[in-house]
């Protein structure tokens, strides 16, 4: 198989897609309220009742309607349907939230998540990672691996069922789970916690935190969106894209390969409409053009070459 550096439509999903989530080796998409997944499936990541790799979209069992959000990472997938949260796939540390370990290849209802769920994020892109967080009735809950306090409950104990992040028990509006970190927005303020090396929490130091720490840089900025890569985070605030954390491939976008311990403005990324992040690379939409930066070892920046970029560059031919 030859990798392509040019965009191509996915068979059967050429129109009507409302949301897409890209995992470590799989992709899921919502089309007309129905959930489809494809790619790697060794632990049941695709949710279609088997463990067979699929090169084409497969319908997820019992997810044929009313699906509003999907999140997948590190062979675990979760989706919100009619306000209830279901998860499936990898479950070696309780990341399915069903009280036990053991992978599942069809969706399972997460404990205490049958109503009121408005958002979900799945963390982890490495073998030692794997946690999930969700917003329910304005409160944040997390579960799964917790080696560095990424669940935010003040401990480093793995949780097999959703556990309330007590510091964020109301008015949480956004969340993003990284590899072994988590960030969330409450009352317009950004909080991050978990693994702290390389500045990944964004508070100016290397400390691990097992409870939410406020990223004061954003106190006077209107946060529109937060996203987590493997070892870095980005936030869209007042139309500007800021990133922080590990920067060995230039994924911060400030023109350097120096780790960022506090949020930095990605070069020229003002007037931004949308942002996204991959493992060690980042994206932004500005002036109806797609900008990319960071690692490009397999052509993930879509520029027809394998050159990393430490500053945002335009993907040709993709005006929005």
Short mmCIF file of C-alpha atoms in Angstrom, two decimals:
data_model
loop_
_atom_site.label_atom_id
_atom_site.label_comp_id
_atom_site.label_asym_id
_atom_site.label_seq_id
_atom_site.Cartn_x
_atom_site.Cartn_y
_atom_site.Cartn_z
CA UNK A 1 0.00 0.00 0.00
CA UNK A 2 1.29 3.44 -0.93
CA UNK A 3 0.49 6.31 1.43
CA UNK A 4 -1.16 9.34 -0.16
CA UNK A 5 -0.26 12.94 0.58
CA UNK A 6 -3.39 14.22 -1.23
CA UNK A 7 -6.92 14.23 0.25
CA UNK A 8 -9.30 11.54 -1.05
CA UNK A 9 -13.00 10.98 -0.22
CA UNK A 10 -13.87 8.01 2.01
CA UNK A 11 -16.13 5.53 0.25
CA UNK A 12 -19.72 5.80 1.49
CA UNK A 13 -18.98 8.89 3.59
CA UNK A 14 -18.54 11.53 0.92
CA UNK A 15 -21.29 13.80 2.32
CA UNK A 16 -23.35 14.42 5.44
CA UNK A 17 -20.50 13.81 7.91
CA UNK A 18 -20.89 15.97 11.03
CA UNK A 19 -17.90 14.86 13.14
CA UNK A 20 -14.72 12.80 12.79
CA UNK A 21 -12.31 11.45 15.41
CA UNK A 22 -8.87 10.13 14.46
CA UNK A 23 -7.31 7.57 16.78
CA UNK A 24 -3.88 5.97 16.89
CA UNK A 25 -4.65 3.55 14.04
CA UNK A 26 -8.38 3.98 13.45
CA UNK A 27 -10.93 6.61 12.45
CA UNK A 28 -14.60 7.08 13.36
CA UNK A 29 -17.17 9.39 11.75
CA UNK A 30 -20.78 10.38 12.41
CA UNK A 31 -23.01 10.60 9.34
CA UNK A 32 -26.70 11.45 9.71
CA UNK A 33 -26.51 10.41 13.37
CA UNK A 34 -25.02 6.98 12.61
CA UNK A 35 -21.51 6.00 13.70
CA UNK A 36 -19.00 4.35 11.37
CA UNK A 37 -15.41 3.25 12.18
CA UNK A 38 -12.54 1.70 10.24
CA UNK A 39 -8.86 0.79 10.56
CA UNK A 40 -7.11 -1.12 13.34
CA UNK A 41 -9.42 -3.40 15.34
CA UNK A 42 -7.32 -5.86 17.35
CA UNK A 43 -9.04 -4.94 20.64
CA UNK A 44 -12.48 -4.24 19.19
CA UNK A 45 -11.81 -0.55 18.58
CA UNK A 46 -14.28 -0.42 15.68
CA UNK A 47 -17.21 -1.65 17.80
CA UNK A 48 -18.62 -3.89 15.07
CA UNK A 49 -18.57 -7.15 17.04
CA UNK A 50 -15.28 -8.58 15.80
CA UNK A 51 -11.54 -7.91 15.96
CA UNK A 52 -10.83 -7.82 12.22
CA UNK A 53 -9.02 -4.90 10.62
CA UNK A 54 -11.26 -3.02 8.16
CA UNK A 55 -10.09 -0.89 5.25
CA UNK A 56 -13.60 0.52 4.74
CA UNK A 57 -16.11 2.15 7.15
CA UNK A 58 -18.07 -0.33 9.29
CA UNK A 59 -21.30 0.50 11.16
CA UNK A 60 -20.89 0.37 14.95
CA UNK A 61 -23.29 -2.00 16.73
CA UNK A 62 -26.39 -0.24 18.13
CA UNK A 63 -25.12 3.16 16.95
CA UNK A 64 -27.38 3.66 13.93
CA UNK A 65 -29.00 6.91 15.13
CA UNK A 66 -28.83 9.85 17.55
CA UNK A 67 -25.03 9.78 17.95
CA UNK A 68 -23.79 13.29 18.68
CA UNK A 69 -20.10 12.87 19.62
CA UNK A 70 -17.35 10.29 19.10
CA UNK A 71 -13.82 10.17 20.52
CA UNK A 72 -11.17 7.53 19.85
CA UNK A 73 -7.52 7.10 20.85
CA UNK A 74 -5.13 4.26 21.65
CA UNK A 75 -7.63 1.52 20.66
CA UNK A 76 -10.42 2.84 22.92
CA UNK A 77 -13.53 4.47 21.46
CA UNK A 78 -16.42 6.29 23.18
CA UNK A 79 -19.60 7.86 21.81
CA UNK A 80 -22.53 9.87 23.13
CA UNK A 81 -25.97 8.68 22.04
CA UNK A 82 -29.14 10.37 23.33
CA UNK A 83 -27.13 11.84 26.22
CA UNK A 84 -25.75 8.44 27.30
CA UNK A 85 -22.08 7.47 27.07
CA UNK A 86 -20.91 4.17 25.58
CA UNK A 87 -17.31 2.92 25.28
CA UNK A 88 -15.58 -0.09 23.69
CA UNK A 89 -12.17 -1.42 22.67
CA UNK A 90 -9.05 -1.45 24.85
CA UNK A 91 -9.74 -1.80 28.58
CA UNK A 92 -6.58 -2.88 30.38
CA UNK A 93 -6.85 -0.09 32.98
CA UNK A 94 -10.60 0.39 33.24
CA UNK A 95 -10.85 2.99 30.49
CA UNK A 96 -14.26 1.68 29.39
CA UNK A 97 -15.67 2.76 32.76
CA UNK A 98 -17.67 -0.44 33.31
CA UNK A 99 -16.07 -1.53 36.61
CA UNK A 100 -13.88 -4.33 35.22
CA UNK A 101 -10.96 -4.75 32.80
CA UNK A 102 -11.02 -6.67 29.54
CA UNK A 103 -11.48 -5.44 25.97
CA UNK A 104 -14.96 -5.31 24.40
CA UNK A 105 -15.78 -5.22 20.70
CA UNK A 106 -19.27 -3.72 21.01
CA UNK A 107 -20.42 -0.56 22.85
CA UNK A 108 -20.99 -0.84 26.61
CA UNK A 109 -22.88 1.72 28.69
CA UNK A 110 -20.46 3.50 31.03
CA UNK A 111 -21.37 3.32 34.74
CA UNK A 112 -23.49 6.27 35.90
CA UNK A 113 -23.42 7.82 32.42
CA UNK A 114 -26.92 7.02 31.12
CA UNK A 115 -28.09 10.65 30.91
CA UNK A 116 -26.79 14.20 30.79
CA UNK A 117 -23.47 13.56 29.02
CA UNK A 118 -22.49 16.43 26.72
CA UNK A 119 -18.82 15.82 25.89
CA UNK A 120 -16.17 13.08 26.00
CA UNK A 121 -12.44 12.87 25.28
CA UNK A 122 -10.21 9.78 25.12
CA UNK A 123 -6.55 10.18 26.03
CA UNK A 124 -3.44 8.18 25.23
CA UNK A 125 -1.39 7.32 22.19
CA UNK A 126 1.20 5.08 23.86
CA UNK A 127 1.12 1.61 25.39
CA UNK A 128 1.40 2.98 28.94
CA UNK A 129 -1.48 5.44 28.50
CA UNK A 130 -5.27 5.24 28.44
CA UNK A 131 -7.85 7.36 30.22
CA UNK A 132 -11.25 8.89 29.44
CA UNK A 133 -12.99 12.03 30.70
CA UNK A 134 -16.54 13.22 30.17
CA UNK A 135 -18.74 16.17 31.09
CA UNK A 136 -22.05 15.17 32.69
CA UNK A 137 -24.52 17.83 33.79
CA UNK A 138 -21.65 20.33 33.87
CA UNK A 139 -19.38 18.22 36.10
CA UNK A 140 -16.18 16.51 34.96
CA UNK A 141 -15.59 12.79 35.49
CA UNK A 142 -12.47 10.78 34.56
CA UNK A 143 -11.45 7.11 34.67
CA UNK A 144 -8.76 4.67 33.49
CA UNK A 145 -4.99 4.92 33.95
CA UNK A 146 -3.75 7.45 36.49
CA UNK A 147 0.01 6.99 36.85
CA UNK A 148 0.69 10.74 36.78
CA UNK A 149 -2.58 12.04 38.18
CA UNK A 150 -4.21 12.51 34.77
CA UNK A 151 -7.64 11.72 36.26
CA UNK A 152 -7.45 14.86 38.40
CA UNK A 153 -8.86 13.30 41.58
CA UNK A 154 -5.76 14.03 43.68
CA UNK A 155 -4.41 10.46 43.51
CA UNK A 156 -2.38 8.25 41.16
CA UNK A 157 -4.79 5.32 41.52
CA UNK A 158 -6.41 3.83 38.40
CA UNK A 159 -10.22 4.07 38.36
CA UNK A 160 -12.48 1.49 36.69
CA UNK A 161 -15.59 3.68 36.88
CA UNK A 162 -16.15 7.43 36.35
CA UNK A 163 -14.72 9.45 39.24
CA UNK A 164 -15.68 13.05 39.91
CA UNK A 165 -12.95 15.67 39.53
CA UNK A 166 -14.01 17.49 42.69
CA UNK A 167 -12.39 20.81 41.73
CA UNK A 168 -14.47 20.83 38.53
CA UNK A 169 -17.86 19.73 39.81
CA UNK A 170 -19.97 22.30 37.92
CA UNK A 171 -19.97 24.68 34.94
CA UNK A 172 -17.36 22.76 32.94
CA UNK A 173 -17.84 23.57 29.26
CA UNK A 174 -14.85 22.03 27.47
CA UNK A 175 -12.28 19.26 27.93
CA UNK A 176 -9.35 17.67 26.12
CA UNK A 177 -7.48 14.51 27.11
CA UNK A 178 -3.88 14.23 25.96
CA UNK A 179 -1.57 11.25 26.27
CA UNK A 180 -1.16 11.35 30.06
CA UNK A 181 -2.59 14.82 30.68
CA UNK A 182 -6.01 16.43 30.77
CA UNK A 183 -7.27 20.01 30.39
CA UNK A 184 -10.73 21.50 30.95
CA UNK A 185 -12.45 24.89 30.93
CA UNK A 186 -14.64 26.01 33.83
CA UNK A 187 -16.20 29.48 34.00
CA UNK A 188 -13.88 30.59 31.21
CA UNK A 189 -10.72 29.55 33.06
CA UNK A 190 -8.38 26.81 31.79
CA UNK A 191 -7.16 24.03 34.11
CA UNK A 192 -4.64 21.28 33.27
CA UNK A 193 -3.14 18.35 35.19
CA UNK A 194 -1.22 15.06 34.89
CA UNK A 195 2.30 14.60 33.51
CA UNK A 196 4.26 17.82 33.84
CA UNK A 197 7.62 17.33 32.13
CA UNK A 198 8.41 19.47 29.09
CA UNK A 199 5.82 22.02 30.21
CA UNK A 200 2.81 19.93 29.23
CA UNK A 201 0.56 21.41 31.95
CA UNK A 202 1.37 24.95 30.79
CA UNK A 203 2.03 26.47 34.22
CA UNK A 204 5.69 27.31 33.68
CA UNK A 205 7.40 24.31 35.28
CA UNK A 206 8.00 20.53 35.10
CA UNK A 207 5.76 19.47 37.99
CA UNK A 208 3.28 16.60 37.74
CA UNK A 209 -0.14 17.55 39.10
CA UNK A 210 -2.80 15.08 40.29
CA UNK A 211 -5.41 17.82 40.67
CA UNK A 212 -6.39 20.65 38.29
CA UNK A 213 -3.91 23.55 38.10
CA UNK A 214 -5.09 26.85 36.63
CA UNK A 215 -3.27 28.02 33.51
CA UNK A 216 -3.41 31.71 34.41
CA UNK A 217 -2.15 32.79 30.98
CA UNK A 218 -5.73 32.47 29.70
CA UNK A 219 -7.47 34.30 32.56
CA UNK A 220 -8.09 37.39 30.43
CA UNK A 221 -8.72 35.57 27.15
CA UNK A 222 -11.88 34.07 25.72
CA UNK A 223 -11.18 30.36 25.21
CA UNK A 224 -13.02 28.99 22.21
CA UNK A 225 -11.49 25.51 21.99
CA UNK A 226 -8.80 23.29 23.56
CA UNK A 227 -7.16 20.26 21.97
CA UNK A 228 -4.59 17.69 23.07
CA UNK A 229 -1.88 16.04 21.00
CA UNK A 230 0.32 13.28 22.36
CA UNK A 231 2.66 15.53 24.34
CA UNK A 232 1.40 19.05 23.62
CA UNK A 233 -1.80 21.07 23.93
CA UNK A 234 -3.21 23.96 21.93
CA UNK A 235 -6.00 26.42 22.68
CA UNK A 236 -7.95 28.76 20.43
CA UNK A 237 -8.50 31.96 22.40
CA UNK A 238 -9.75 35.30 21.05
CA UNK A 239 -9.10 33.99 17.55
CA UNK A 240 -5.44 33.14 18.24
CA UNK A 241 -3.81 29.71 18.40
CA UNK A 242 -1.58 29.10 21.42
CA UNK A 243 0.34 25.85 22.05
CA UNK A 244 2.56 24.49 24.83
CA UNK A 245 4.47 21.36 25.88
CA UNK A 246 6.84 19.05 24.02
CA UNK A 247 8.22 20.65 20.86
CA UNK A 248 10.86 18.33 19.40
CA UNK A 249 9.23 18.37 15.96
CA UNK A 250 8.08 21.99 16.00
CA UNK A 251 4.49 21.11 16.96
CA UNK A 252 4.19 24.34 19.00
CA UNK A 253 4.56 26.30 15.77
CA UNK A 254 6.71 29.14 17.10
CA UNK A 255 9.56 28.50 14.66
CA UNK A 256 11.71 26.60 17.17
CA UNK A 257 12.15 23.08 18.56
CA UNK A 258 12.31 24.33 22.17
CA UNK A 259 9.77 23.00 24.66
CA UNK A 260 7.16 25.54 25.74
CA UNK A 261 6.45 25.61 29.49
CA UNK A 262 3.74 28.23 29.05
CA UNK A 263 1.39 28.87 26.12
CA UNK A 264 3.02 30.48 23.08
CA UNK A 265 1.36 32.02 20.04
CA UNK A 266 1.92 29.85 16.97
CA UNK A 267 3.61 32.07 14.38
CA UNK A 268 1.12 34.16 12.44
CA UNK A 269 -1.86 32.29 13.85
CA UNK A 270 -4.18 35.21 14.52
CA UNK A 271 -7.69 35.37 13.11
CA UNK A 272 -7.97 31.57 13.37
CA UNK A 273 -11.35 29.85 12.91
CA UNK A 274 -10.53 26.23 13.89
CA UNK A 275 -7.70 24.14 15.37
CA UNK A 276 -6.79 20.45 15.65
CA UNK A 277 -3.80 18.34 16.71
CA UNK A 278 -2.31 14.96 15.89
CA UNK A 279 0.37 12.99 17.71
CA UNK A 280 3.21 15.50 17.24
CA UNK A 281 1.69 17.92 14.75
CA UNK A 282 -0.92 20.69 14.72
CA UNK A 283 -3.47 22.28 12.38
CA UNK A 284 -5.35 25.56 12.10
CA UNK A 285 -7.84 27.08 9.67
CA UNK A 286 -7.20 30.76 8.93
CA UNK A 287 -8.63 32.85 6.12
CA UNK A 288 -10.26 29.67 4.77
CA UNK A 289 -6.84 28.04 4.36
CA UNK A 290 -5.45 25.02 6.22
CA UNK A 291 -2.14 25.58 8.02
CA UNK A 292 -0.04 22.70 9.38
CA UNK A 293 3.16 22.31 11.40
CA UNK A 294 5.19 19.76 13.36
CA UNK A 295 6.23 16.21 12.52
CA UNK A 296 5.94 15.04 8.90
CA UNK A 297 7.76 11.71 8.78
CA UNK A 298 4.96 9.95 6.85
CA UNK A 299 3.52 12.96 5.04
CA UNK A 300 0.92 13.79 7.70
CA UNK A 301 1.25 17.51 6.94
CA UNK A 302 -0.14 16.87 3.46
CA UNK A 303 2.43 18.96 1.61
CA UNK A 304 3.80 16.30 -0.75
CA UNK A 305 7.10 15.87 1.15
CA UNK A 306 8.49 14.46 4.41
CA UNK A 307 9.93 17.66 5.87
CA UNK A 308 9.03 18.71 9.40
CA UNK A 309 7.95 22.32 9.89
CA UNK A 310 8.42 24.33 13.09
CA UNK A 311 6.16 27.12 11.82
CA UNK A 312 2.71 27.02 10.18
CA UNK A 313 2.67 26.40 6.42
CA UNK A 314 -0.29 26.25 4.03
CA UNK A 315 -1.62 23.00 2.56
CA UNK A 316 -2.06 23.75 -1.11
CA UNK A 317 -5.49 23.33 -2.67
CA UNK A 318 -7.50 23.13 0.55
CA UNK A 319 -9.55 26.32 0.85
CA UNK A 320 -12.64 26.04 3.10
#
